[in-house]
Structures are given as structure tokens and as C-alpha cells.
């Protein structure tokens, strides 16, 4: 069967022969064939296993000390916060049992420059300020003396956890770059600020967004086996068996047995940092070289929302330099200066270009170019941009699901729901269809003539992971603690 050429339809309407040839070249460079997908998944499985070994590998495979499956009976009131790229969300979750919950929430915009502030205190003070506002909005007269509201802290960066209520940041991702946080436990950094404000709040669990997505969805859907984020960053979580986690051998208290499930935050954005199997283009190499952390997050840099806008920008810059596009703007014009601004275009630029329904005139594309770059694109430039958006979006979807392919292969899961969240999954047109189609390529469902509706592994929208998921994880931790069971490495209990 010939490999689908997603951009052909639009690319073939480009009138300039040279430009249309260039699009096809770019398309070839971004193509990931079914055979290549299978090779990547095979390598990915090995890397997941390596991450669990005593020696470790590129993929951190972090045990997050959630050792129970939620079943929807969990109850209680929990606070949850989620530090995202643009917002801090604060949620009060009432777990009602019977798979039911209610939430009250507020979003606070992250001040400009916060992602790269030179003073880490600013970040943790900002979080504590938001918590304070939210707390007094809910409880203008405070709460009962001595009571403490349990808080689940969704911190979606790779953080090593010796216990469920700790998290040492391994490295910032997704454009965050704040000094003196890498290598530190972020929980005391936040608790110090909470305590300065005398708020009756205590972090009881540090949670990755993927773990939250999995647990929140499993609260209502017991067939959920993975939590996934296709957003600013890319990552997945699943339950493994403690016995399979070689790096924990001899480090646990006797109450955690080999048969116990253990939720693993894979942090597979760092898959293939050694560049063995991912088909990198020159644009991917540029993105990596110009990033604050070259050599890290190789998989994420090719798939995640933070980088997709930058990919199209780099291609457009190259085509400008080849004198193929935007020729009415000189190099020192405002328009071209904007075009040369790194990370000026975000994923919404690409997603909305793909959302344009009018393939004759592309009015949305015109609007977007004016809004972001002040450029009036010619018809060929609009077609080009549409073709590029399809090429980049398609590759992102195809590669992104290799993480699912790998975890399901490793765990021998043949049928399940994978709960997905994130801006790319929700806002990028066709992402879910493309992702499903690529899973079918990986597992050979097309040869079996299975209808997409019946694909055995389905990617479904997740429940609110950073709210409900964080609350359920906090509730599970609470229940374990009440039974006197451990939630971390033996050494973490000796110290405590
Ligand atoms: C982070 C992960 C996170 C993912 C999705 C990555 O950059 O390292 O912890 O789950 O983004 O938000």
C-alpha cells in the first residue's frame, strides 16, 4: 500500500514549481513510515526497560508511589494546584465516592517572564499567593483551628521521588529555566512560602500530570491503562509491577511486595536522547542546538506543542532565505524581524491554520499571518503554510503514539483506554484521528481490517487529571498512610 502523502492535496495546488518541490522534500524528511514506527517502538520498549534497571537509562521511569488502583469509592476534600506553562490552576475537589466528584477552581495567569525568572522565590511566592487568594475566597473566616487542608501538587516536570510527598527536580523542560531549582526538592520550597503565610495547607503528594490523568480517568473508567499528555510537553504514565522495577530492589520496606502495582511516570520526552532511532530533520537539530538544554528531551522536541510553532518558523525562515517566500518584505522590515524571532509562533498558529475550512482563499491563514507576523501571505504562501502545518502536525501525532505502543507492548496490554490531555490533543485538528491511525500502523490493525471505531487500544480524553487526579492520588496516599503502609523508599522513612 502506498504511504499516505498528507500534504499532497494542498501542496499540488502551489503554482510555483520550485516551492511545491521544496514542500515535497520537506514532507519526505518529516515522513514516518509504518516500518519506521515499528522500529522506533521496538527501541522505545528497550529504553523503557533500561529506565527501570539498576543502571538506568535516558528515560527516567520514575516510580511515583501510587500503589493502588482507584475504584471510584475514594472520598474527601482536597486542594490541588497545577503549575502549567501559562497558568496556575487551583482547584478544590470534593470526591463524593460512587465515581462522582465536584470541583471549584480558579486560574491565575503566570506573570510574564516567570518561566525564566532568575529568582526562584518569585515562582514559589506566586504559587503561595494564589493559594492564599483561593483559600480565603472559599473560607473567608479560615477553617477549624488545627485542621490542615491536604494539597496535591501537580508539578509536570521530571522530579525524582523518594516518597510521594517529595520531588527533586531533575531538569526543567518546556522552556522553564529558573536557577537553583534543579537538584532541589520543590515541596519544601513551596511549603516554606505556604508556612510564611500561615495557611493551613500541607502538600501530601507531588503529582505528574500524566499520573493525574491516569488516576482521574481510572476513577471513572477501570479500563484505563495509561495517562498521556500531548501538550506543551509530551509524556505518559502507566502501572508496572514493583517486581519489574529492578532499581527499587532491596530499597523498599517489607510492606511493598513484588506483586504490588506501581505507577510509573515515564518522562519519555527524553526518549532517544542518544539519537539512534528518531528520524531527525535539520530543523529538529537546530531546535535542539538553540534550546537551553541541548541534547535533552529529544522525543519531546519533535512532538510537543512547545516546539511545533518553532518548526514551521524555522522552515519559513529557510524558505525566505532561499527567496521562495515573503519576497515583498526586506530583511530589515518589521515583518521579517518578527519572522526571525525565536518561538514567536505557538502551536495555536499551526492548529488554526489546519482548522481553516476554506481551501480556496484560506481566510484564517491570512488572519493568523497578519496577527502574528504582520505579513500578507500570497495564495501560494497560504497553501504552503497549510501544507507545512499538516506535515508537522502529522509527524507529531505519528511519533507521539510510539510511547503508547512501547508501554502497551512492554506490559502486554492488548486492549485498553489511554486517557489523554493537553493542548495538542484537544486543539490540533485531526490529532486524535492521526494518533489512532498511527497506533493502527504500529499494531497492524489495518491488515486485520479493524474499523477505527473498534481499534482495541483507544485514546480517549482524560478526566481532569490535575484536579480530580491529584485529589484521588492524595486520597489513595491518605488511605495507605492510615493503614501504616509506606509510600516511598525505606531510606526516606529512616530520615523522616
Ligand atoms: C515534563 C513531564 C510532563 C510533560 C507534559 C514534560 O516536559 O517533563 O513531566 O508530564 O512535559 O506536561
Tab-separated table of C-alpha atoms and ligand atoms in Angstrom:
chain	number	residue	atom	x	y	z
A	1	UNK	CA	0.000	0.000	0.000
A	2	UNK	CA	1.431	3.425	-0.856
A	3	UNK	CA	2.207	5.600	2.113
A	4	UNK	CA	-0.302	8.430	2.523
A	5	UNK	CA	1.104	11.791	1.493
A	6	UNK	CA	-0.860	14.099	3.743
A	7	UNK	CA	0.280	17.328	2.185
A	8	UNK	CA	-0.080	16.298	-1.444
A	9	UNK	CA	-3.526	17.686	-1.918
A	10	UNK	CA	-2.659	21.224	-0.926
A	11	UNK	CA	0.981	21.091	-1.993
A	12	UNK	CA	-0.075	20.128	-5.507
A	13	UNK	CA	-2.066	23.364	-5.851
A	14	UNK	CA	1.025	25.509	-5.235
A	15	UNK	CA	1.720	27.244	-8.547
A	16	UNK	CA	5.456	27.808	-8.101
A	17	UNK	CA	7.109	24.574	-9.177
A	18	UNK	CA	10.170	25.184	-7.060
A	19	UNK	CA	8.147	25.864	-3.929
A	20	UNK	CA	5.972	22.840	-4.482
A	21	UNK	CA	9.089	20.675	-4.968
A	22	UNK	CA	10.509	22.064	-1.731
A	23	UNK	CA	7.310	21.151	0.108
A	24	UNK	CA	7.582	17.603	-1.122
A	25	UNK	CA	11.208	17.444	0.015
A	26	UNK	CA	10.217	18.703	3.445
A	27	UNK	CA	7.382	16.239	3.529
A	28	UNK	CA	9.758	13.390	2.801
A	29	UNK	CA	12.034	14.494	5.616
A	30	UNK	CA	9.077	14.531	8.041
A	31	UNK	CA	7.578	11.272	6.929
A	32	UNK	CA	7.435	8.367	9.379
A	33	UNK	CA	6.522	5.146	7.594
A	34	UNK	CA	4.774	2.254	9.369
A	35	UNK	CA	8.037	0.313	9.235
A	36	UNK	CA	9.900	3.188	10.862
A	37	UNK	CA	7.197	3.480	13.527
A	38	UNK	CA	7.626	-0.185	14.387
A	39	UNK	CA	11.408	0.224	14.630
A	40	UNK	CA	11.012	3.217	16.916
A	41	UNK	CA	8.591	1.314	19.154
A	42	UNK	CA	10.978	-1.647	19.416
A	43	UNK	CA	13.773	0.694	20.522
A	44	UNK	CA	11.363	2.519	22.850
A	45	UNK	CA	10.417	-0.732	24.647
A	46	UNK	CA	14.091	-1.426	25.332
A	47	UNK	CA	14.567	2.095	26.635
A	48	UNK	CA	11.565	1.831	28.995
A	49	UNK	CA	13.087	-1.359	30.399
A	50	UNK	CA	16.515	0.268	30.724
A	51	UNK	CA	14.927	3.105	32.687
A	52	UNK	CA	13.691	0.568	35.255
A	53	UNK	CA	17.048	-1.196	35.521
A	54	UNK	CA	19.523	-0.630	38.344
A	55	UNK	CA	21.870	1.119	35.934
A	56	UNK	CA	19.137	3.328	34.475
A	57	UNK	CA	18.941	4.878	31.015
A	58	UNK	CA	17.825	8.019	29.235
A	59	UNK	CA	14.167	7.623	30.176
A	60	UNK	CA	13.842	8.322	33.918
A	61	UNK	CA	10.903	5.896	34.579
A	62	UNK	CA	10.091	7.458	37.940
A	63	UNK	CA	8.140	5.365	40.493
A	64	UNK	CA	5.641	7.848	41.940
A	65	UNK	CA	4.466	5.785	44.942
A	66	UNK	CA	0.890	5.333	43.828
A	67	UNK	CA	0.492	1.651	44.554
A	68	UNK	CA	-3.256	1.242	44.374
A	69	UNK	CA	-5.800	1.461	41.629
A	70	UNK	CA	-8.556	3.921	42.376
A	71	UNK	CA	-12.022	2.431	42.215
A	72	UNK	CA	-14.267	5.443	42.485
A	73	UNK	CA	-15.072	4.956	46.167
A	74	UNK	CA	-12.464	7.466	47.361
A	75	UNK	CA	-13.953	10.422	49.213
A	76	UNK	CA	-12.849	13.667	50.877
A	77	UNK	CA	-11.988	17.283	50.130
A	78	UNK	CA	-8.611	18.006	48.585
A	79	UNK	CA	-6.883	21.063	47.244
A	80	UNK	CA	-4.936	20.695	44.046
A	81	UNK	CA	-2.653	23.002	42.139
A	82	UNK	CA	-1.281	22.650	38.666
A	83	UNK	CA	1.653	24.696	37.503
A	84	UNK	CA	1.276	24.857	33.734
A	85	UNK	CA	3.153	26.847	31.124
A	86	UNK	CA	0.789	29.823	31.099
A	87	UNK	CA	-1.482	29.395	34.119
A	88	UNK	CA	-1.554	28.210	37.663
A	89	UNK	CA	-4.794	26.402	38.331
A	90	UNK	CA	-6.049	25.967	41.873
A	91	UNK	CA	-8.867	23.511	42.457
A	92	UNK	CA	-10.870	22.323	45.414
A	93	UNK	CA	-12.060	18.800	44.705
A	94	UNK	CA	-14.874	17.145	46.608
A	95	UNK	CA	-14.545	13.415	45.982
A	96	UNK	CA	-18.018	12.110	46.624
A	97	UNK	CA	-17.473	8.379	46.049
A	98	UNK	CA	-19.654	6.404	43.618
A	99	UNK	CA	-17.291	7.686	40.861
A	100	UNK	CA	-18.640	11.189	41.460
A	101	UNK	CA	-16.884	14.445	42.243
A	102	UNK	CA	-17.408	18.186	42.256
A	103	UNK	CA	-14.789	20.862	41.736
A	104	UNK	CA	-14.402	24.579	42.346
A	105	UNK	CA	-11.499	26.254	40.625
A	106	UNK	CA	-9.669	29.435	39.752
A	107	UNK	CA	-6.979	30.097	37.140
A	108	UNK	CA	-4.218	32.615	37.719
A	109	UNK	CA	-2.158	33.868	34.815
A	110	UNK	CA	1.564	33.262	35.232
A	111	UNK	CA	3.207	36.713	35.146
A	112	UNK	CA	5.311	37.402	32.061
A	113	UNK	CA	8.879	36.270	32.476
A	114	UNK	CA	8.061	33.878	35.350
A	115	UNK	CA	9.210	30.820	33.371
A	116	UNK	CA	12.715	32.230	33.248
A	117	UNK	CA	12.897	34.416	36.356
A	118	UNK	CA	16.361	34.495	37.914
A	119	UNK	CA	14.877	34.308	41.408
A	120	UNK	CA	13.245	31.004	42.316
A	121	UNK	CA	11.448	32.580	45.291
A	122	UNK	CA	9.294	34.558	42.875
A	123	UNK	CA	7.809	31.372	41.496
A	124	UNK	CA	7.020	29.771	44.847
A	125	UNK	CA	5.755	33.051	46.297
A	126	UNK	CA	3.451	33.439	43.326
A	127	UNK	CA	2.029	29.940	43.896
A	128	UNK	CA	1.533	30.629	47.604
A	129	UNK	CA	-0.135	33.990	46.824
A	130	UNK	CA	-2.609	32.277	44.505
A	131	UNK	CA	-3.304	29.601	47.108
A	132	UNK	CA	-3.916	32.304	49.693
A	133	UNK	CA	-6.403	34.136	47.451
A	134	UNK	CA	-8.233	30.920	46.696
A	135	UNK	CA	-8.261	29.761	50.307
A	136	UNK	CA	-9.767	32.995	51.642
A	137	UNK	CA	-12.288	33.099	48.836
A	138	UNK	CA	-13.542	29.674	49.926
A	139	UNK	CA	-13.075	30.198	53.649
A	140	UNK	CA	-13.263	33.938	54.424
A	141	UNK	CA	-13.100	33.137	58.151
A	142	UNK	CA	-10.441	30.436	57.911
A	143	UNK	CA	-11.012	26.803	58.900
A	144	UNK	CA	-11.236	24.966	62.207
A	145	UNK	CA	-8.136	25.536	64.351
A	146	UNK	CA	-5.547	22.789	63.926
A	147	UNK	CA	-7.124	21.430	60.729
A	148	UNK	CA	-4.978	21.135	57.606
A	149	UNK	CA	-6.185	21.053	54.021
A	150	UNK	CA	-4.324	18.336	52.091
A	151	UNK	CA	-2.833	19.595	48.829
A	152	UNK	CA	-1.901	17.587	45.739
A	153	UNK	CA	0.798	19.494	43.853
A	154	UNK	CA	0.784	18.739	40.137
A	155	UNK	CA	4.299	19.574	39.062
A	156	UNK	CA	4.747	18.465	35.477
A	157	UNK	CA	8.489	18.303	35.157
A	158	UNK	CA	10.791	15.334	35.745
A	159	UNK	CA	11.107	15.079	39.513
A	160	UNK	CA	12.670	12.121	41.376
A	161	UNK	CA	10.556	10.981	44.286
A	162	UNK	CA	11.965	9.091	47.230
A	163	UNK	CA	8.490	9.464	48.775
A	164	UNK	CA	5.119	10.539	47.449
A	165	UNK	CA	5.377	13.950	49.122
A	166	UNK	CA	8.794	14.902	47.760
A	167	UNK	CA	10.126	15.731	44.324
A	168	UNK	CA	13.652	16.673	43.375
A	169	UNK	CA	13.589	18.442	40.031
A	170	UNK	CA	15.926	16.651	37.652
A	171	UNK	CA	15.788	19.350	34.953
A	172	UNK	CA	13.421	21.976	33.674
A	173	UNK	CA	11.597	21.278	30.419
A	174	UNK	CA	9.177	23.166	28.131
A	175	UNK	CA	11.081	26.456	28.227
A	176	UNK	CA	11.164	26.842	32.023
A	177	UNK	CA	14.631	27.860	33.112
A	178	UNK	CA	14.802	29.095	36.706
A	179	UNK	CA	18.132	28.746	38.518
A	180	UNK	CA	18.592	26.900	41.823
A	181	UNK	CA	15.576	24.631	41.447
A	182	UNK	CA	17.184	21.753	39.539
A	183	UNK	CA	18.509	19.311	42.109
A	184	UNK	CA	16.212	20.693	44.824
A	185	UNK	CA	13.106	19.214	46.428
A	186	UNK	CA	10.331	21.561	45.288
A	187	UNK	CA	7.940	20.589	48.091
A	188	UNK	CA	9.821	22.365	50.923
A	189	UNK	CA	10.405	25.318	48.582
A	190	UNK	CA	6.632	25.682	48.301
A	191	UNK	CA	5.835	24.702	51.906
A	192	UNK	CA	8.169	27.441	53.211
A	193	UNK	CA	6.109	30.061	51.362
A	194	UNK	CA	2.818	28.496	52.483
A	195	UNK	CA	4.029	28.483	56.086
A	196	UNK	CA	5.190	32.101	55.880
A	197	UNK	CA	1.587	32.964	55.082
A	198	UNK	CA	0.334	30.739	57.914
A	199	UNK	CA	-2.007	28.947	55.567
A	200	UNK	CA	-3.431	25.678	56.973
A	201	UNK	CA	-2.363	23.741	53.878
A	202	UNK	CA	0.033	20.809	53.546
A	203	UNK	CA	1.429	19.193	50.392
A	204	UNK	CA	0.611	15.491	50.765
A	205	UNK	CA	1.520	14.359	47.259
A	206	UNK	CA	3.595	15.592	44.355
A	207	UNK	CA	1.985	14.517	41.126
A	208	UNK	CA	2.953	14.442	37.496
A	209	UNK	CA	0.190	15.476	35.075
A	210	UNK	CA	0.322	12.084	33.322
A	211	UNK	CA	-0.155	10.242	36.624
A	212	UNK	CA	-3.055	12.571	37.405
A	213	UNK	CA	-4.677	11.913	34.025
A	214	UNK	CA	-4.400	8.151	34.502
A	215	UNK	CA	-5.749	8.091	38.036
A	216	UNK	CA	-8.554	10.603	37.378
A	217	UNK	CA	-9.759	8.599	34.412
A	218	UNK	CA	-9.424	5.310	36.199
A	219	UNK	CA	-11.624	6.716	38.978
A	220	UNK	CA	-14.496	6.551	36.487
A	221	UNK	CA	-13.232	4.077	33.862
A	222	UNK	CA	-11.480	0.918	35.098
A	223	UNK	CA	-10.238	0.035	31.601
A	224	UNK	CA	-7.793	2.988	31.627
A	225	UNK	CA	-4.183	1.777	31.495
A	226	UNK	CA	-2.250	4.905	30.548
A	227	UNK	CA	-2.314	8.617	31.262
A	228	UNK	CA	-0.918	10.759	28.469
A	229	UNK	CA	-0.154	14.377	27.863
A	230	UNK	CA	0.097	15.695	24.323
A	231	UNK	CA	0.545	19.349	25.153
A	232	UNK	CA	3.339	21.839	25.654
A	233	UNK	CA	5.313	18.742	26.652
A	234	UNK	CA	4.849	15.045	25.924
A	235	UNK	CA	4.793	12.209	28.423
A	236	UNK	CA	2.988	9.108	29.645
A	237	UNK	CA	2.315	7.136	32.828
A	238	UNK	CA	1.234	3.528	33.389
A	239	UNK	CA	1.147	0.963	36.189
A	240	UNK	CA	4.012	-1.538	36.297
A	241	UNK	CA	4.724	-4.247	38.889
A	242	UNK	CA	7.173	-3.499	41.686
A	243	UNK	CA	8.939	-6.788	40.853
A	244	UNK	CA	9.781	-5.399	37.391
A	245	UNK	CA	11.467	-2.307	38.796
A	246	UNK	CA	14.992	-3.533	39.278
A	247	UNK	CA	16.235	-0.181	40.563
A	248	UNK	CA	13.971	-0.499	43.629
A	249	UNK	CA	15.287	-3.956	44.620
A	250	UNK	CA	16.439	-4.038	48.230
A	251	UNK	CA	15.350	-0.452	48.815
A	252	UNK	CA	11.778	-0.978	50.000
A	253	UNK	CA	10.164	-1.688	53.322
A	254	UNK	CA	8.580	-5.153	53.545
A	255	UNK	CA	5.035	-3.811	53.171
A	256	UNK	CA	5.690	-3.153	49.456
A	257	UNK	CA	5.836	-6.546	47.764
A	258	UNK	CA	6.884	-7.538	44.239
A	259	UNK	CA	3.249	-8.045	43.260
A	260	UNK	CA	2.245	-4.528	44.161
A	261	UNK	CA	1.320	-2.239	41.281
A	262	UNK	CA	3.428	0.923	40.992
A	263	UNK	CA	2.518	3.923	38.944
A	264	UNK	CA	5.433	4.994	36.759
A	265	UNK	CA	5.873	8.481	35.390
A	266	UNK	CA	7.924	7.554	32.343
A	267	UNK	CA	9.208	11.026	31.416
A	268	UNK	CA	9.631	9.655	27.943
A	269	UNK	CA	10.091	13.105	26.451
A	270	UNK	CA	13.760	12.162	26.798
A	271	UNK	CA	13.413	9.029	24.661
A	272	UNK	CA	16.265	8.677	22.155
A	273	UNK	CA	18.447	11.450	23.511
A	274	UNK	CA	21.254	9.370	22.012
A	275	UNK	CA	19.620	9.868	18.555
A	276	UNK	CA	19.501	6.261	17.486
A	277	UNK	CA	16.067	5.807	16.022
A	278	UNK	CA	14.130	9.062	15.693
A	279	UNK	CA	14.251	10.487	12.170
A	280	UNK	CA	15.557	13.976	12.987
A	281	UNK	CA	15.449	16.683	10.349
A	282	UNK	CA	17.846	19.619	10.179
A	283	UNK	CA	15.100	21.734	11.783
A	284	UNK	CA	14.933	19.390	14.779
A	285	UNK	CA	18.688	19.617	15.126
A	286	UNK	CA	18.519	23.429	15.080
A	287	UNK	CA	15.779	23.469	17.722
A	288	UNK	CA	17.874	21.251	19.936
A	289	UNK	CA	21.075	23.221	19.449
A	290	UNK	CA	19.358	26.535	20.186
A	291	UNK	CA	17.463	25.280	23.245
A	292	UNK	CA	18.602	25.984	26.823
A	293	UNK	CA	19.170	22.232	27.297
A	294	UNK	CA	20.746	20.787	24.113
A	295	UNK	CA	20.815	17.001	23.986
A	296	UNK	CA	17.805	16.642	26.296
A	297	UNK	CA	14.145	15.819	25.589
A	298	UNK	CA	14.860	14.585	22.051
A	299	UNK	CA	11.424	12.966	21.632
A	300	UNK	CA	9.590	15.926	23.150
A	301	UNK	CA	11.365	18.393	20.881
A	302	UNK	CA	9.988	16.568	17.811
A	303	UNK	CA	6.438	16.127	19.024
A	304	UNK	CA	5.314	18.581	21.681
A	305	UNK	CA	3.354	21.789	21.362
A	306	UNK	CA	6.150	23.924	22.721
A	307	UNK	CA	8.210	23.192	19.610
A	308	UNK	CA	5.705	22.790	16.752
A	309	UNK	CA	5.343	26.525	16.068
A	310	UNK	CA	9.113	26.863	16.101
A	311	UNK	CA	9.411	24.114	13.482
A	312	UNK	CA	7.247	25.967	10.969
A	313	UNK	CA	9.034	29.227	11.752
A	314	UNK	CA	12.431	27.681	11.015
A	315	UNK	CA	11.160	26.266	7.724
A	316	UNK	CA	9.640	29.609	6.726
A	317	UNK	CA	12.911	31.374	7.565
A	318	UNK	CA	14.805	28.916	5.400
A	319	UNK	CA	12.394	29.414	2.501
A	320	UNK	CA	12.684	33.194	2.914
A	321	UNK	CA	16.441	32.920	2.706
A	322	UNK	CA	16.060	30.805	-0.423
A	323	UNK	CA	13.951	33.676	-1.813
A	324	UNK	CA	10.912	31.419	-2.091
A	325	UNK	CA	8.509	33.315	0.169
A	326	UNK	CA	7.644	36.787	1.512
A	327	UNK	CA	9.795	38.461	-1.111
A	328	UNK	CA	7.995	41.768	-0.840
A	329	UNK	CA	9.435	42.212	2.671
A	330	UNK	CA	13.060	43.259	3.049
A	331	UNK	CA	15.342	41.698	5.627
A	332	UNK	CA	15.129	44.763	7.892
A	333	UNK	CA	11.339	45.073	7.664
A	334	UNK	CA	9.249	44.667	10.805
A	335	UNK	CA	7.636	41.579	9.288
A	336	UNK	CA	10.881	39.740	8.683
A	337	UNK	CA	12.236	40.738	12.069
A	338	UNK	CA	9.165	39.123	13.558
A	339	UNK	CA	9.709	36.057	11.413
A	340	UNK	CA	13.237	35.801	12.787
A	341	UNK	CA	12.013	35.932	16.406
A	342	UNK	CA	12.516	32.513	18.045
A	343	UNK	CA	9.364	30.892	19.468
A	344	UNK	CA	7.143	33.694	18.168
A	345	UNK	CA	4.714	31.168	16.689
A	346	UNK	CA	2.964	28.842	19.070
A	347	UNK	CA	1.032	25.688	18.387
A	348	UNK	CA	-2.236	27.596	18.048
A	349	UNK	CA	-0.778	29.188	14.901
A	350	UNK	CA	-0.365	25.776	13.295
A	351	UNK	CA	-3.539	24.303	14.728
A	352	UNK	CA	-5.658	27.177	13.459
A	353	UNK	CA	-4.060	27.065	10.021
A	354	UNK	CA	-5.124	23.441	9.835
A	355	UNK	CA	-8.568	24.392	11.043
A	356	UNK	CA	-9.168	26.713	8.051
A	357	UNK	CA	-12.041	25.175	6.114
A	358	UNK	CA	-11.826	27.426	3.064
A	359	UNK	CA	-9.168	25.812	0.878
A	360	UNK	CA	-9.702	28.370	-1.912
A	361	UNK	CA	-8.780	31.531	-0.044
A	362	UNK	CA	-7.615	30.428	3.423
A	363	UNK	CA	-9.072	33.443	5.281
A	364	UNK	CA	-7.937	32.078	8.666
A	365	UNK	CA	-4.378	31.728	7.401
A	366	UNK	CA	-4.458	35.337	6.252
A	367	UNK	CA	-5.714	36.451	9.661
A	368	UNK	CA	-3.056	34.438	11.511
A	369	UNK	CA	-0.191	35.749	9.400
A	370	UNK	CA	-1.392	39.281	9.973
A	371	UNK	CA	-1.826	38.744	13.680
A	372	UNK	CA	1.486	37.025	14.380
A	373	UNK	CA	3.800	38.356	11.668
A	374	UNK	CA	2.025	41.354	10.106
A	375	UNK	CA	2.565	39.567	6.788
A	376	UNK	CA	0.010	39.435	3.985
A	377	UNK	CA	0.584	35.988	2.553
A	378	UNK	CA	0.119	35.311	-1.160
A	379	UNK	CA	-2.116	32.441	-2.157
A	380	UNK	CA	0.903	30.189	-2.686
A	381	UNK	CA	2.241	31.133	0.739
A	382	UNK	CA	-1.109	30.264	2.297
A	383	UNK	CA	-1.125	26.895	0.571
A	384	UNK	CA	2.451	26.335	1.625
A	385	UNK	CA	1.640	27.120	5.256
A	386	UNK	CA	-1.314	24.780	5.217
A	387	UNK	CA	0.808	22.001	3.744
A	388	UNK	CA	3.549	22.589	6.327
A	389	UNK	CA	1.045	22.564	9.190
A	390	UNK	CA	-0.260	19.217	8.021
A	391	UNK	CA	3.241	17.817	7.660
A	392	UNK	CA	4.339	18.957	11.123
A	393	UNK	CA	1.067	18.015	12.836
A	394	UNK	CA	1.003	14.624	11.202
A	395	UNK	CA	4.547	13.767	12.237
A	396	UNK	CA	3.868	14.924	15.779
A	397	UNK	CA	0.843	12.629	16.050
A	398	UNK	CA	2.625	9.668	14.485
A	399	UNK	CA	5.670	9.885	16.703
A	400	UNK	CA	3.737	10.799	19.856
A	401	UNK	CA	1.917	7.472	19.992
A	402	UNK	CA	5.170	5.479	19.978
A	403	UNK	CA	5.117	5.923	23.762
A	404	UNK	CA	1.749	4.165	23.919
A	405	UNK	CA	2.962	1.484	21.540
A	406	UNK	CA	6.001	0.878	23.732
A	407	UNK	CA	4.272	0.808	27.130
A	408	UNK	CA	1.445	-1.438	25.891
A	409	UNK	CA	3.934	-3.786	24.218
A	410	UNK	CA	6.068	-3.922	27.360
A	411	UNK	CA	3.084	-4.669	29.588
A	412	UNK	CA	1.443	-6.948	27.005
A	413	UNK	CA	-1.705	-4.827	27.052
A	414	UNK	CA	-3.820	-5.663	24.040
A	415	UNK	CA	-6.966	-3.707	24.788
A	416	UNK	CA	-7.478	-0.604	26.893
A	417	UNK	CA	-8.277	3.067	27.095
A	418	UNK	CA	-5.446	5.581	27.240
A	419	UNK	CA	-6.563	8.832	28.830
A	420	UNK	CA	-5.141	11.862	27.042
A	421	UNK	CA	-4.977	15.535	27.870
A	422	UNK	CA	-3.071	18.545	26.600
A	423	UNK	CA	-3.462	21.369	24.143
A	424	UNK	CA	-2.171	19.465	21.119
A	425	UNK	CA	-4.603	16.594	21.700
A	426	UNK	CA	-7.555	18.906	22.239
A	427	UNK	CA	-6.895	21.754	19.856
A	428	UNK	CA	-4.974	20.343	16.907
A	429	UNK	CA	-7.465	19.273	14.280
A	430	UNK	CA	-7.099	15.649	13.277
A	431	UNK	CA	-4.556	14.888	16.021
A	432	UNK	CA	-6.769	12.194	17.610
A	433	UNK	CA	-7.517	10.595	14.207
A	434	UNK	CA	-3.874	10.696	13.171
A	435	UNK	CA	-2.800	9.271	16.516
A	436	UNK	CA	-5.302	6.398	16.196
A	437	UNK	CA	-4.196	5.754	12.631
A	438	UNK	CA	-0.554	5.550	13.694
A	439	UNK	CA	-1.354	3.133	16.506
A	440	UNK	CA	-3.058	1.012	13.861
A	441	UNK	CA	0.173	1.102	11.824
A	442	UNK	CA	2.168	0.059	14.874
A	443	UNK	CA	-0.092	-2.840	15.823
A	444	UNK	CA	-1.139	-3.909	12.302
A	445	UNK	CA	-4.884	-3.345	12.846
A	446	UNK	CA	-5.348	-2.153	9.293
A	447	UNK	CA	-4.203	-5.507	7.891
A	448	UNK	CA	-6.783	-7.114	10.151
A	449	UNK	CA	-9.438	-4.821	8.644
A	450	UNK	CA	-10.455	-3.494	12.025
A	451	UNK	CA	-12.674	-0.427	11.824
A	452	UNK	CA	-11.104	2.592	13.611
A	453	UNK	CA	-14.086	2.680	15.971
A	454	UNK	CA	-13.109	-0.793	17.158
A	455	UNK	CA	-9.357	-0.321	17.498
A	456	UNK	CA	-8.551	-2.255	20.674
A	457	UNK	CA	-6.395	0.497	22.184
A	458	UNK	CA	-8.342	3.746	22.186
A	459	UNK	CA	-7.028	7.160	23.102
A	460	UNK	CA	-9.835	8.935	24.931
A	461	UNK	CA	-9.997	12.404	26.510
A	462	UNK	CA	-8.935	12.180	30.140
A	463	UNK	CA	-10.828	13.347	33.176
A	464	UNK	CA	-9.418	16.377	34.929
A	465	UNK	CA	-6.041	14.947	35.908
A	466	UNK	CA	-4.506	17.862	37.715
A	467	UNK	CA	-7.667	18.426	39.746
A	468	UNK	CA	-9.500	15.168	40.273
A	469	UNK	CA	-6.404	13.058	39.597
A	470	UNK	CA	-4.355	14.946	42.163
A	471	UNK	CA	-7.203	14.618	44.681
A	472	UNK	CA	-7.607	10.881	44.098
A	473	UNK	CA	-3.848	10.340	44.445
A	474	UNK	CA	-3.877	12.334	47.688
A	475	UNK	CA	-6.821	10.219	48.884
A	476	UNK	CA	-5.055	6.965	47.998
A	477	UNK	CA	-1.942	8.151	49.832
A	478	UNK	CA	-4.011	9.089	52.832
A	479	UNK	CA	-5.679	5.661	52.926
A	480	UNK	CA	-2.307	3.895	52.734
A	481	UNK	CA	-0.850	6.054	55.458
A	482	UNK	CA	-3.862	5.376	57.678
A	483	UNK	CA	-3.034	1.658	57.358
A	484	UNK	CA	0.556	2.401	58.424
A	485	UNK	CA	1.953	1.467	54.996
A	486	UNK	CA	4.966	3.110	53.402
A	487	UNK	CA	4.881	5.461	50.419
A	488	UNK	CA	8.496	5.724	49.461
A	489	UNK	CA	11.967	4.235	49.736
A	490	UNK	CA	12.971	2.668	53.044
A	491	UNK	CA	15.750	5.276	53.417
A	492	UNK	CA	13.200	8.115	53.165
A	493	UNK	CA	11.453	6.681	56.221
A	494	UNK	CA	14.651	6.311	58.192
A	495	UNK	CA	15.369	10.008	57.658
A	496	UNK	CA	11.821	11.103	58.455
B	1	LIG	C1	7.635	17.043	31.505
B	1	LIG	C2	6.702	15.997	32.057
B	1	LIG	C3	5.272	16.323	31.708
B	1	LIG	C4	5.122	16.610	30.231
B	1	LIG	C5	3.702	17.024	29.867
B	1	LIG	C6	7.361	17.284	30.049
B	1	LIG	O1	8.159	18.335	29.578
B	1	LIG	O2	8.973	16.665	31.696
B	1	LIG	O3	6.836	15.897	33.463
B	1	LIG	O4	4.447	15.248	32.073
B	1	LIG	O5	6.012	17.631	29.845
B	1	LIG	O6	3.304	18.135	30.569
